[in-house]
Coordinates of C-alpha atoms in Angstrom, one line a residue:
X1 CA -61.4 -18.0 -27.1
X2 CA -60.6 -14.8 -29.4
X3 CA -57.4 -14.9 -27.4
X4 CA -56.3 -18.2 -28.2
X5 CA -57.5 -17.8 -31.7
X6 CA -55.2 -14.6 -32.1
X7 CA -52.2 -16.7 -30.8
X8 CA -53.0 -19.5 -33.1
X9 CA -52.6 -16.9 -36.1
X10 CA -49.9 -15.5 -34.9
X11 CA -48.3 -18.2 -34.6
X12 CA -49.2 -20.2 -37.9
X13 CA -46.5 -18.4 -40.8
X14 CA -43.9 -20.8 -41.0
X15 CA -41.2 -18.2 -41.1
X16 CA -42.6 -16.9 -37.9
X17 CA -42.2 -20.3 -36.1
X18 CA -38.5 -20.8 -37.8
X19 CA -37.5 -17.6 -36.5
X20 CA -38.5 -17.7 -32.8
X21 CA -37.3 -21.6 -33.0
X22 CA -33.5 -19.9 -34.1
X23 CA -34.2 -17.3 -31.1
X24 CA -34.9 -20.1 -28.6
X25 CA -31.6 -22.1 -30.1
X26 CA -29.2 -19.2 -30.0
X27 CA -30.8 -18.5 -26.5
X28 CA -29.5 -21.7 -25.0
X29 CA -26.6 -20.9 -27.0
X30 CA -25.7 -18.2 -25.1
X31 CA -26.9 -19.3 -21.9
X32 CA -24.7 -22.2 -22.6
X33 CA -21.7 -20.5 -23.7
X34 CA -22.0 -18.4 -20.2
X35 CA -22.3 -21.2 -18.1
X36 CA -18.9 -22.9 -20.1
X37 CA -17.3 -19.9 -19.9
X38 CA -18.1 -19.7 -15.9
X39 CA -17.2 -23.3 -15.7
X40 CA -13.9 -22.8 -17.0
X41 CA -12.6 -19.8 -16.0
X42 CA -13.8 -21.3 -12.6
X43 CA -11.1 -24.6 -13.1
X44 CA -8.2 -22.0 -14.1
X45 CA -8.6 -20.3 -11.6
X46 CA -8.8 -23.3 -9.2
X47 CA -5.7 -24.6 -10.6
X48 CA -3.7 -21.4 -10.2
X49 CA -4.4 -21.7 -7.0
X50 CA -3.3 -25.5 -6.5
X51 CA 0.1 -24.5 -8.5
X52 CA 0.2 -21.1 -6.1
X53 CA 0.3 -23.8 -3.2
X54 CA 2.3 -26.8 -4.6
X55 CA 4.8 -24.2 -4.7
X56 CA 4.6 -22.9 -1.5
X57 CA 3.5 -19.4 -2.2
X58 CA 0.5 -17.7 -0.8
X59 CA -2.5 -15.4 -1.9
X60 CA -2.4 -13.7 1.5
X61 CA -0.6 -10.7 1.2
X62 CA -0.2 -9.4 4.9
X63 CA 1.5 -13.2 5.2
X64 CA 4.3 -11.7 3.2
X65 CA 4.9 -8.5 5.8
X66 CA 7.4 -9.1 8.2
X67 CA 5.7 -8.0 12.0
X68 CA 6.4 -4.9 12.7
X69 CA 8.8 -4.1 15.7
X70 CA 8.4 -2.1 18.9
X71 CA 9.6 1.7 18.2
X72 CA 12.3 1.0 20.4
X73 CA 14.1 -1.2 18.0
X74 CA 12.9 0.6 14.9
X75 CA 14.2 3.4 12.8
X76 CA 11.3 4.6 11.4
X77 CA 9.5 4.3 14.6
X78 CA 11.3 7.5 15.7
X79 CA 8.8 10.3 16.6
X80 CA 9.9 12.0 13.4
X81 CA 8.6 9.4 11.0
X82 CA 5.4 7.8 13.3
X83 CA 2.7 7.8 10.4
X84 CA 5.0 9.0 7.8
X85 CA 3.2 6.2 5.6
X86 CA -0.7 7.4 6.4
X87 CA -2.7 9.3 3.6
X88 CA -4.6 12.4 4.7
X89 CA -3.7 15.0 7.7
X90 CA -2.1 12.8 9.8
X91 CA 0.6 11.5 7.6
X92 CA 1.0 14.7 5.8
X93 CA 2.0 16.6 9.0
X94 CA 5.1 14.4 9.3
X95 CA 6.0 14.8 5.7
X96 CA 5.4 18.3 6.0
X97 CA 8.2 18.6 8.7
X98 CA 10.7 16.6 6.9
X99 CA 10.2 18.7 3.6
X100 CA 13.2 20.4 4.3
X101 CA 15.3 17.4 3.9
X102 CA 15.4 17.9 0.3
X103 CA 17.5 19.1 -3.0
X104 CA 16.0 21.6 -5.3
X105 CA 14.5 20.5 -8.4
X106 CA 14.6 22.2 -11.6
X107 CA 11.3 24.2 -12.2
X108 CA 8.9 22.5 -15.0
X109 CA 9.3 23.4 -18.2
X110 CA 13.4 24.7 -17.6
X111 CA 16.3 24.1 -19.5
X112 CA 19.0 24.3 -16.6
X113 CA 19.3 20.9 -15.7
X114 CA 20.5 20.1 -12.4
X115 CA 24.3 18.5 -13.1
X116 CA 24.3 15.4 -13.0
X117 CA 25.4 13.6 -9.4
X118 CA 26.3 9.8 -10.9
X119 CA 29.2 9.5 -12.9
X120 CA 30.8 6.5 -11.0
X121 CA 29.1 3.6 -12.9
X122 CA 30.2 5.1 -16.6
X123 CA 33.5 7.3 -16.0
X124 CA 34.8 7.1 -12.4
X125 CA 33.8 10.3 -11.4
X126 CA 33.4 12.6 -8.5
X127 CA 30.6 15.2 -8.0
X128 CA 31.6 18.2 -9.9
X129 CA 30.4 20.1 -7.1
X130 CA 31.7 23.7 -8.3
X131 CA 29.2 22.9 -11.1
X132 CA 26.0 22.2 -8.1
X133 CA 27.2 25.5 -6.2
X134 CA 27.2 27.6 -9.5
X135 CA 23.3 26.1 -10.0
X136 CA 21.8 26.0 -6.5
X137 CA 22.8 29.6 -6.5
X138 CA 20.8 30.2 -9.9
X139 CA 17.9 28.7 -9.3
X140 CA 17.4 30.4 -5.4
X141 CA 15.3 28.3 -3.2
X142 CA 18.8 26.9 -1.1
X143 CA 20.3 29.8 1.1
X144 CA 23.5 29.2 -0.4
X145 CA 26.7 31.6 1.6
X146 CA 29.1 33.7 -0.3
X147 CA 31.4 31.8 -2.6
X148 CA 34.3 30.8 -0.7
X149 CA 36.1 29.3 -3.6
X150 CA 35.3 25.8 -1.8
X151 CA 32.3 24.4 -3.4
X152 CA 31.9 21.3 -1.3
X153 CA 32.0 23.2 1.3
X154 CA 30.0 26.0 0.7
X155 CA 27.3 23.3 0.1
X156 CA 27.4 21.6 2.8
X157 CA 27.4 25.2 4.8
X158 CA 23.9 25.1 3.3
X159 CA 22.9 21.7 3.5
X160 CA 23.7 22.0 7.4
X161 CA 21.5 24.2 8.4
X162 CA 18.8 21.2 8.6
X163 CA 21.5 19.7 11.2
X164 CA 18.9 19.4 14.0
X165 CA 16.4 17.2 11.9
X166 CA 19.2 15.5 10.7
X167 CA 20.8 14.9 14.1
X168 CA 16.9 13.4 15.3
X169 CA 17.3 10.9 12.4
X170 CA 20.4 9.8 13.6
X171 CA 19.5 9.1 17.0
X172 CA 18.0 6.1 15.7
X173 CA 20.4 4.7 13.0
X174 CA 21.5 2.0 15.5
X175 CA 18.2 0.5 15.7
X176 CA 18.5 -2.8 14.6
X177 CA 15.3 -2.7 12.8
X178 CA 14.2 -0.5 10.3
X179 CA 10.5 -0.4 8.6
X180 CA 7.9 2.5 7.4
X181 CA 5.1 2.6 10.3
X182 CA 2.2 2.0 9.9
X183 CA 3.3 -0.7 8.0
X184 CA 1.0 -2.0 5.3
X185 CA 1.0 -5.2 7.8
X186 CA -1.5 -2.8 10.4
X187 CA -3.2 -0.5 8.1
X188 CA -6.2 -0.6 6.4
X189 CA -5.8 -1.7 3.3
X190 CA -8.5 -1.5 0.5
X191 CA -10.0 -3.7 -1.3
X192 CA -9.2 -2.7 -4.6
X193 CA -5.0 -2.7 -3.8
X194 CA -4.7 -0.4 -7.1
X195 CA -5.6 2.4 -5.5
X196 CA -3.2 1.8 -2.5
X197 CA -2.5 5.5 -1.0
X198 CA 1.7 5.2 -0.8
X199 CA 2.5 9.3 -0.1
X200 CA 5.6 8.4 1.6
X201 CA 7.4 6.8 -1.3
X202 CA 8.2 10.6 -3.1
X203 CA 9.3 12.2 0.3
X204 CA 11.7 9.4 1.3
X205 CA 13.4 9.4 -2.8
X206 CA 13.7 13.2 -1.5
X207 CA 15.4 12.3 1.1
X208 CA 17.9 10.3 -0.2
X209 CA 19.0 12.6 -2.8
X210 CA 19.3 15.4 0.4
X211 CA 21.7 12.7 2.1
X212 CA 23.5 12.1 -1.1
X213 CA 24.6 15.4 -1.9
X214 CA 24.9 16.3 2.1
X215 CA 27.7 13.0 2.3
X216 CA 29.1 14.1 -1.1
X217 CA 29.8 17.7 0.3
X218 CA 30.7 16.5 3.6
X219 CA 33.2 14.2 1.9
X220 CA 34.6 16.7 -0.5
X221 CA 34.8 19.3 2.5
X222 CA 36.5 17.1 4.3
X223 CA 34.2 16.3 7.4
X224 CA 34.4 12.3 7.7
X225 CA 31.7 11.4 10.2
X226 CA 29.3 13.8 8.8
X227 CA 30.1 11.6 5.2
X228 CA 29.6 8.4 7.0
X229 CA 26.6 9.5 8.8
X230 CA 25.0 10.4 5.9
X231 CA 25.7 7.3 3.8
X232 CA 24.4 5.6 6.4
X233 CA 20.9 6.8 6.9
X234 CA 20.6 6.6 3.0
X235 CA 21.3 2.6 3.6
X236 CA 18.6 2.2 6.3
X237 CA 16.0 3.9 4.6
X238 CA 16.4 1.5 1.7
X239 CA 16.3 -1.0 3.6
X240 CA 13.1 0.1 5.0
X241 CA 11.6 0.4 1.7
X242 CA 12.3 -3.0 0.8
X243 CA 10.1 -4.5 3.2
X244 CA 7.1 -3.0 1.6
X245 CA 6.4 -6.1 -0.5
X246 CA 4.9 -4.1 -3.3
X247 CA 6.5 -3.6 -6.8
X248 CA 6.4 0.0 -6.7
X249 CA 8.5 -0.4 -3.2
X250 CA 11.1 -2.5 -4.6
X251 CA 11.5 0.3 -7.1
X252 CA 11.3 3.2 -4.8
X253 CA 14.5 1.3 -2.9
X254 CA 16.1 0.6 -6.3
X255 CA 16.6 4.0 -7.0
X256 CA 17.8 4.8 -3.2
X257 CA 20.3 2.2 -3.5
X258 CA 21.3 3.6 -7.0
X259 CA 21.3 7.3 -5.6
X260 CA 24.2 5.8 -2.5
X261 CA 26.4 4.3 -4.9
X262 CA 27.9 7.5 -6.1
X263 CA 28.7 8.9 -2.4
X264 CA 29.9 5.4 -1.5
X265 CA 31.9 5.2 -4.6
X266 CA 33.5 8.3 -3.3
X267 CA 34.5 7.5 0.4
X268 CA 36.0 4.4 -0.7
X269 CA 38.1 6.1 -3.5
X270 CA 39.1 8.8 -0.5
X271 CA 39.7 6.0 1.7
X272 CA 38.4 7.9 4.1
X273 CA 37.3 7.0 7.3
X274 CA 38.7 3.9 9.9
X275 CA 38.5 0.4 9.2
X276 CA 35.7 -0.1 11.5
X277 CA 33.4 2.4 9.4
X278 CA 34.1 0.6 6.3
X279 CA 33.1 -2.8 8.2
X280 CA 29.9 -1.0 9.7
X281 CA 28.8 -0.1 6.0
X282 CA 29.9 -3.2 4.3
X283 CA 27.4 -4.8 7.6
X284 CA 24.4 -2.1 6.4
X285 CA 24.9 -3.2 2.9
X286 CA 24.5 -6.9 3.6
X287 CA 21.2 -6.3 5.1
X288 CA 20.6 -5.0 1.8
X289 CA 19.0 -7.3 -0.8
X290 CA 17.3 -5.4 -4.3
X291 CA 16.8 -9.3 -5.8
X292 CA 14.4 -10.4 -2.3
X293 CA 12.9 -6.6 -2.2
X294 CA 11.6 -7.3 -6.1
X295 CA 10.9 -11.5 -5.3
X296 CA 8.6 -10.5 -2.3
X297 CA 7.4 -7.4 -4.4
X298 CA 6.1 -9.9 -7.0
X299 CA 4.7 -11.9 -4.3
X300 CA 2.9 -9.0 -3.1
X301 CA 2.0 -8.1 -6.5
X302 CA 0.2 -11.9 -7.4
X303 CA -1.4 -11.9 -3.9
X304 CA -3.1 -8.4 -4.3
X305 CA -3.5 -8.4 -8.3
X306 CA -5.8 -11.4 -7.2
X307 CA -7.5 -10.4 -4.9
X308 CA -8.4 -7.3 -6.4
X309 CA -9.6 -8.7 -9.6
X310 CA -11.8 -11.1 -7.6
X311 CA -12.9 -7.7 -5.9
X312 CA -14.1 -6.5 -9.2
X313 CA -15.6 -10.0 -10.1
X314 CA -18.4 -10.0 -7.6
X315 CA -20.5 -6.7 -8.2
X316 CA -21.1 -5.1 -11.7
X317 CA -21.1 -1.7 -10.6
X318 CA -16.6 -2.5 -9.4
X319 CA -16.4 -3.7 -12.7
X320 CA -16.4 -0.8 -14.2
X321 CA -14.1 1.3 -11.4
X322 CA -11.8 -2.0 -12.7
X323 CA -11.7 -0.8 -15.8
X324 CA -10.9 2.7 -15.1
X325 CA -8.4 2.4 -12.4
X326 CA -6.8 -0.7 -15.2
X327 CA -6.0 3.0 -17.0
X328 CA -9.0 1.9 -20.3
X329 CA -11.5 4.8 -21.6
X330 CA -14.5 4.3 -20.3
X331 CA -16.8 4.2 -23.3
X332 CA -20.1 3.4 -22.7
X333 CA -20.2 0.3 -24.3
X334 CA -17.4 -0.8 -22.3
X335 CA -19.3 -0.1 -19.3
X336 CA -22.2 -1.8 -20.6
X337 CA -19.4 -4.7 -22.0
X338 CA -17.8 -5.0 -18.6
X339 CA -20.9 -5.3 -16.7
X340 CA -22.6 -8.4 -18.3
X341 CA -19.0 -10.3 -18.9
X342 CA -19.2 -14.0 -17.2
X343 CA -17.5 -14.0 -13.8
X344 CA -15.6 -16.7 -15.7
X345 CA -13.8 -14.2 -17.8
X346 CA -12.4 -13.0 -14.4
X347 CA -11.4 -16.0 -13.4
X348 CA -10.2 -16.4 -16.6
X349 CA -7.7 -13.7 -16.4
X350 CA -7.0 -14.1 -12.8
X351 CA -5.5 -17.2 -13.6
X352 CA -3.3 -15.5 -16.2
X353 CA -2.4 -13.2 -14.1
X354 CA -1.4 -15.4 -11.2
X355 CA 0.3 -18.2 -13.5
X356 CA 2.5 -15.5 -15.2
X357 CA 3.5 -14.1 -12.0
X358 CA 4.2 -17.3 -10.7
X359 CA 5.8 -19.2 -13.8
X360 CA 7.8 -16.0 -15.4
X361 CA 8.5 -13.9 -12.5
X362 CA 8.9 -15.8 -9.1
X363 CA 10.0 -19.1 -9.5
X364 CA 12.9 -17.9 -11.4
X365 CA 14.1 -15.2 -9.2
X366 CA 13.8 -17.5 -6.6
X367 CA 15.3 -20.7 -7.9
X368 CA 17.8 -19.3 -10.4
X369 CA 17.8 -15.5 -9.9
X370 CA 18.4 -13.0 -12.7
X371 CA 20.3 -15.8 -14.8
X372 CA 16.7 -17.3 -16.9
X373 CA 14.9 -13.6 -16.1
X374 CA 15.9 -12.5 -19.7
X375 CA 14.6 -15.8 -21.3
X376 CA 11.1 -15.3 -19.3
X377 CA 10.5 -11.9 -19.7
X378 CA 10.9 -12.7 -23.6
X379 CA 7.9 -15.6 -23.0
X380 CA 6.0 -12.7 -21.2
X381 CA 6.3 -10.3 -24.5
X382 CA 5.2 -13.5 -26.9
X383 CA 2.2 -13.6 -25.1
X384 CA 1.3 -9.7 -24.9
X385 CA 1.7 -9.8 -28.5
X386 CA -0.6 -12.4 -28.6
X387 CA -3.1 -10.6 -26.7
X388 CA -2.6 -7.2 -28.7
X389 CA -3.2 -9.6 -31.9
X390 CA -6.6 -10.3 -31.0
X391 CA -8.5 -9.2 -27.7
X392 CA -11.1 -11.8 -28.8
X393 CA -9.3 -15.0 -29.3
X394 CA -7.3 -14.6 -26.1
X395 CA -9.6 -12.5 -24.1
X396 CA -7.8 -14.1 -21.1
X397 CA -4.9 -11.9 -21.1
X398 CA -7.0 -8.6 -21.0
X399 CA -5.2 -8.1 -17.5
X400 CA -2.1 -9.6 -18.6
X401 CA -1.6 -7.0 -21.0
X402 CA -1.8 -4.2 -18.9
X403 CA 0.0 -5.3 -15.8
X404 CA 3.1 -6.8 -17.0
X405 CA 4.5 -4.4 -19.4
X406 CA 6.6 -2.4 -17.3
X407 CA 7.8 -5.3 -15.5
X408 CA 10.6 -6.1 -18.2
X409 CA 13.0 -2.4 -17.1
X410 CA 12.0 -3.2 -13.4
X411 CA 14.0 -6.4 -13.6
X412 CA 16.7 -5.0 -15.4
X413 CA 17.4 -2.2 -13.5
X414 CA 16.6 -4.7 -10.2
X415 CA 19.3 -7.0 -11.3
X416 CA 21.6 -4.4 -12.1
X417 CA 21.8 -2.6 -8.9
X418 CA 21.7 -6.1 -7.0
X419 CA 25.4 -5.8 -8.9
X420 CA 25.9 -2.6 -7.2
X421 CA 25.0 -3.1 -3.9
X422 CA 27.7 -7.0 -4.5
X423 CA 30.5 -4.5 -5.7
X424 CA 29.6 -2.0 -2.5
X425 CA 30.1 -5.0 -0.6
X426 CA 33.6 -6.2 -1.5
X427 CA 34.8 -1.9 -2.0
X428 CA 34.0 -1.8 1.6
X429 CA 35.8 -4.7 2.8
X430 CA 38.6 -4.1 0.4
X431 CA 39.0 -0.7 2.0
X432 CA 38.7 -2.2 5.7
X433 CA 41.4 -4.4 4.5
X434 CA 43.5 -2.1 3.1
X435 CA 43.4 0.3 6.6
X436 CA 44.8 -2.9 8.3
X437 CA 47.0 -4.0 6.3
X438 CA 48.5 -1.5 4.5
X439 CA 47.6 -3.3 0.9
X440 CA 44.7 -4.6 -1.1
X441 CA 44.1 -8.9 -1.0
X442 CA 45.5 -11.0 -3.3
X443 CA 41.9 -12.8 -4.0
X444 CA 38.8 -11.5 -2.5
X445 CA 38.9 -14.8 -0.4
X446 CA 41.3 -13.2 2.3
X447 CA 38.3 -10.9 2.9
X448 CA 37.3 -11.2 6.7
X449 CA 34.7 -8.9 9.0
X450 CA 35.8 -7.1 12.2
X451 CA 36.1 -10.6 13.8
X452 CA 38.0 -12.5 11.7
X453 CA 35.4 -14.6 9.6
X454 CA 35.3 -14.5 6.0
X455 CA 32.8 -12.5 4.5
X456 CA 30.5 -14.0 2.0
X457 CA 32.0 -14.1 -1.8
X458 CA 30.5 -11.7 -4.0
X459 CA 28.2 -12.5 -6.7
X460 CA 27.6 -11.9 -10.4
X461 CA 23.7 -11.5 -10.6
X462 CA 23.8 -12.4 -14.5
X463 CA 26.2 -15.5 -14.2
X464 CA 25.6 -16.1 -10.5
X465 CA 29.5 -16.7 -10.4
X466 CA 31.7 -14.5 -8.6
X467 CA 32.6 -10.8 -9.0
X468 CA 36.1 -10.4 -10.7
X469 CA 38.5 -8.8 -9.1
X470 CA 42.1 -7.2 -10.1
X471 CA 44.8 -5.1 -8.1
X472 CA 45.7 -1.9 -10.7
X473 CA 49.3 -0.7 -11.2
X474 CA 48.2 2.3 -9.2
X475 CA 47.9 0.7 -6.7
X476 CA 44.3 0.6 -5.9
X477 CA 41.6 -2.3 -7.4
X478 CA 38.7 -2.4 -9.2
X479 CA 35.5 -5.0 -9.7
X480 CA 33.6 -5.8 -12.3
X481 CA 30.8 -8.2 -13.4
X482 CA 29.7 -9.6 -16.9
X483 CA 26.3 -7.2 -17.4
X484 CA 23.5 -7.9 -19.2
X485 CA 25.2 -9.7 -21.8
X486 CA 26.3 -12.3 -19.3
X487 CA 29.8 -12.1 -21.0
X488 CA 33.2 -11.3 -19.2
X489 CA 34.7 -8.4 -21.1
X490 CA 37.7 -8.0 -19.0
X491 CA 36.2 -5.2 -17.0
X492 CA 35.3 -2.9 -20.2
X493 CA 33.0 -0.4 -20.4
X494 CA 31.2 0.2 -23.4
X495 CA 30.0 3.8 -23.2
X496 CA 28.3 5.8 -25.3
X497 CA 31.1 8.1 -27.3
X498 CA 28.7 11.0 -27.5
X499 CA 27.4 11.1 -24.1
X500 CA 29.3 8.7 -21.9
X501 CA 27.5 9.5 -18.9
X502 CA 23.9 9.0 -20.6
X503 CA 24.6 5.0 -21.0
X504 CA 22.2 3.2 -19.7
X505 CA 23.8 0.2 -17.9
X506 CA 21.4 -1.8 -16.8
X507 CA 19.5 -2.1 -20.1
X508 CA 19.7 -5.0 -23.1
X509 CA 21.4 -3.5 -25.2
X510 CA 24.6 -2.6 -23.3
X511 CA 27.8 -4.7 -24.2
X512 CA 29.8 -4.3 -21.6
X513 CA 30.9 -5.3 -18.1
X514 CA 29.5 -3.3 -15.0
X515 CA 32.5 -1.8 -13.1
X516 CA 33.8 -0.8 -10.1
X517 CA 37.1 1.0 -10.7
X518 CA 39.3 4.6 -9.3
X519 CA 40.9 5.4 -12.6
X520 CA 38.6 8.0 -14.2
X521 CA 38.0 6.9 -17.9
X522 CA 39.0 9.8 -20.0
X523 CA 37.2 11.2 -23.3
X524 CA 40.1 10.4 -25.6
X525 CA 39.6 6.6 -24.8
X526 CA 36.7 6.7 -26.0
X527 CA 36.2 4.6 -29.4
X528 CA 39.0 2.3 -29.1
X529 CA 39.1 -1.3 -28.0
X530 CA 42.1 -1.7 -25.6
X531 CA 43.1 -5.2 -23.7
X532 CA 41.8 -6.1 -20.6
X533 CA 44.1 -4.5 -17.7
X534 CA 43.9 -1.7 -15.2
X535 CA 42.8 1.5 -17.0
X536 CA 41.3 0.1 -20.2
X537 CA 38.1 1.2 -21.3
X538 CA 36.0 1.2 -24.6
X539 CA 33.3 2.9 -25.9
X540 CA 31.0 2.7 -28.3
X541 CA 28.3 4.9 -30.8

């Protein structure tokens, strides 16, 4: 009874009673609010996945990975490059024993650049490879011999004395397959995919540059097959690192396929080689494909980006490792924040995340190509700045935010070496041509393979119309497509008249066309507009 008469006090202020009756009201409030908030992140999510499947595209990422082949038919299932993709010991012994395949890099913190090895896209230049001999010999680590007074070859003297691995690579360059093994298809994979272990990515990139400058020297020097060779390992292992279906892939092959352009720039303007070497690259370079390397990268990247967000949904404690490996401090009221967030704010952003990929990135590169990606990647930015404004209106795009800022200079530089790898295409066939026939086509139509059959037309990736083409009064050709502005220049350059070979081509605000020409632009062109025939080109502050 004293009990219940103490209650009955405590209970009897009127401001007591109006207090805990707000407390109870806010409580359902809030338990409310969480249950909304659960309920519909839960339908956006569910309707990302409808859309996902009404379009054909799937959340299962090892769907994606083609099967991998038996060794026998596979480049990188040569005993050289067996677990070249596995973290830890294992994987690391095979890096270790191709470490040699590699160019020296300038030490941190140095002013003596390396010189620069990829003039052909702004000024039609070869290697200045008097200007690599004078700095490998500076900065030591490649045995470089005596100077000869032959720079090409007194780098490939050094380059050659990895023959023997290089010779083991090229046992396997006819395979008709080539993909990293393990591939991410067997693995283990975890279930957070941002922390996917990729240590093969930085050793292969070394690799091509080796192969670069070794086909350079070799071509320079004079030695033919060892130039072909060369060029053609560099084209297999891109094409190996396109089938990785992850973004980081597709940009790891990017840059190989950028890094081949100069050397193949070079053999073509040397004509050197038979016809049937310039039909076996131009075959190399049509299994080559930058746009379906970055469309199944994105795939990759909306199956695993889901997946590993709904990872982090289900347990408190990933939540916080979410946050973290998402690259956020880790204050401790974030923790505590991040913790106690509905599952439907997951949801929530999954969705996001899934319907931006799919709306913005891979519906367009597959329906239209690069042609709209400009116009979506512009939608994407309206929305991050609508995120940045205020975290707590449109707490929806918390994951947004972070994942898809870098994707606008992957998709330029994507569409741009797509370009490349179009005008590699036709130089090769060109050149077949021309070792057959004693003269360049009329049109690129009278372009056939070794058997006669024309070879497929190639194609602008801005305009998705055909590359231009134009026979020179010196007799050779060049190529050229409209760029990021999407507008035919005549095969201009616009470079940069302070440092013409610092233009960045593939990015949004270069004017001109991208071009495949032989007649090396000179620095007193620079700054004038000139019309649109053989040896014209502009520049620009």
């Amino acid at each position: 009874m004293t009990l219940l008469k103490a209650l009955k006090r405590f209970f009897r202020p009127l401001w007591f009673r109006i207090v805990l009756g707000l407390a109870f009201v806010c409580g359902l409030l809030v338990i409310g609010t969480y249950c909304l908030l659960n309920w519909k992140g839960r339908q956006m999510l569910l309707h990302a996945e409808q859309q996902i499947a009404k379009e054909g595209e799937t959340l299962d990422f090892k769907s994606l990975l083609p099967d991998p082949p038996a060794d026998s038919e596979n480049l990188g299932g040569l005993p050289i490059f067996k677990n070249i993709t596995l973290p830890g010991e294992e994987g690391d012994a095979v890096r270790e024993r191709l470490a040699p395949l590699t160019v020296p890099a300038p030490a941190e913190g140095t002013f003596d650049k390396r010189p620069p090895t990829n003039l052909w896209a702004q000024q039609s230049k070869p290697v200045d490879l008097s200007s690599h001999a004078d700095w490998l010999r500076r900065e030591g680590s490649l045995t470089m011999p005596a100077d000869s007074g032959n720079a090409a070859s007194d780098i490939f003297t050094a380059l050659s004395v990895q023959d023997p691995l290089v010779q083991e690579i090229m046992s396997g360059v006819d395979r008709p397959l080539a993909i990293w093994v393990p591939s991410l298809k067997t693995r283990q994979l975890p279930d957070l995919m941002f922390a996917l272990e990729v240590p093969h990515y930085k050793h292969i990139q070394a690799m091509s540059n080796y192969l670069a400058l070794r086909s350079v020297s070799a071509l320079q020097a004079g030695h033919a097959r060892a130039a072909h060779d060369a060029i053609l390992l560099q084209l297999r292992f891109a094409q190996a690192t396109e089938k990785e279906g992850l973004v980081i892939g597709a940009l790891v092959a990017v840059t190989q396929t950028s890094i081949v352009a100069q050397p193949m720039w070079e053999i073509c303007r040397a004509r050197m080689g038979t016809a049937a070497d310039f039909q076996r690259l131009r075959r190399e370079l049509d299994r080559l494909s930058p746009r379906t390397a970055l469309l199944q990268a994105f795939r990759g990247e909306l199956a695993t980006s889901v997946s590993s967000i709904c990872w982090i949904r289900d347990d408190p404690q990933k939540r916080a490792l979410g946050e973290v490996a998402a690259g956020e401090s880790r204050e401790w009221w974030k923790d505590a924040l991040v913790k106690v967030a509905p599952t439907g704010a997951y949801d929530a952003n999954t969705a996001m995340v899934a319907m931006i990929y799919l709306d913005h990135f891979i519906k367009p590169l597959r329906d239209e190509g690069f042609t709209t990606m400009e116009m979506h990647q512009e939608e994407v930015n309206a929305l991050m700045t609508k995120s940045k404004s205020s975290l707590l209106l449109y707490p929806e795009l918390f994951a947004s935010r972070v994942i898809f800022p870098i994707m606008e200079k992957i998709v330029q530089r994507t569409a741009y070496v797509e370009g490349v790898v179009q005008m590699m295409r036709a130089a090769c066939s060109l050149e077949a041509f021309y070792l057959v026939h004693g003269r360049y086509p009329v049109t690129l139509a009278e372009l056939t393979d070794e058997h006669g059959r024309p070879v497929p037309a190639a194609v602008d990736p801005m305009t998705n119309g055909d590359v231009r083409y134009q026979r020179t009064d010196d007799g050779r050709y060049r190529l050229w497509m409209t760029g990021a502005d999407k507008e035919d220049d005549g095969g201009n350059r616009v470079l940069d008249s302070k440092n013409p070979e610092m233009t960045k081509l593939p990015g949004p605000g270069y004017e001109g066309d991208w071009v495949w020409g032989y007649l090396e632009v000179k620095e007193s062109k620079f700054g004038q507009r000139e019309p649109a025939k053989a040896s014209t080109e502009q520049s620009k502050d």
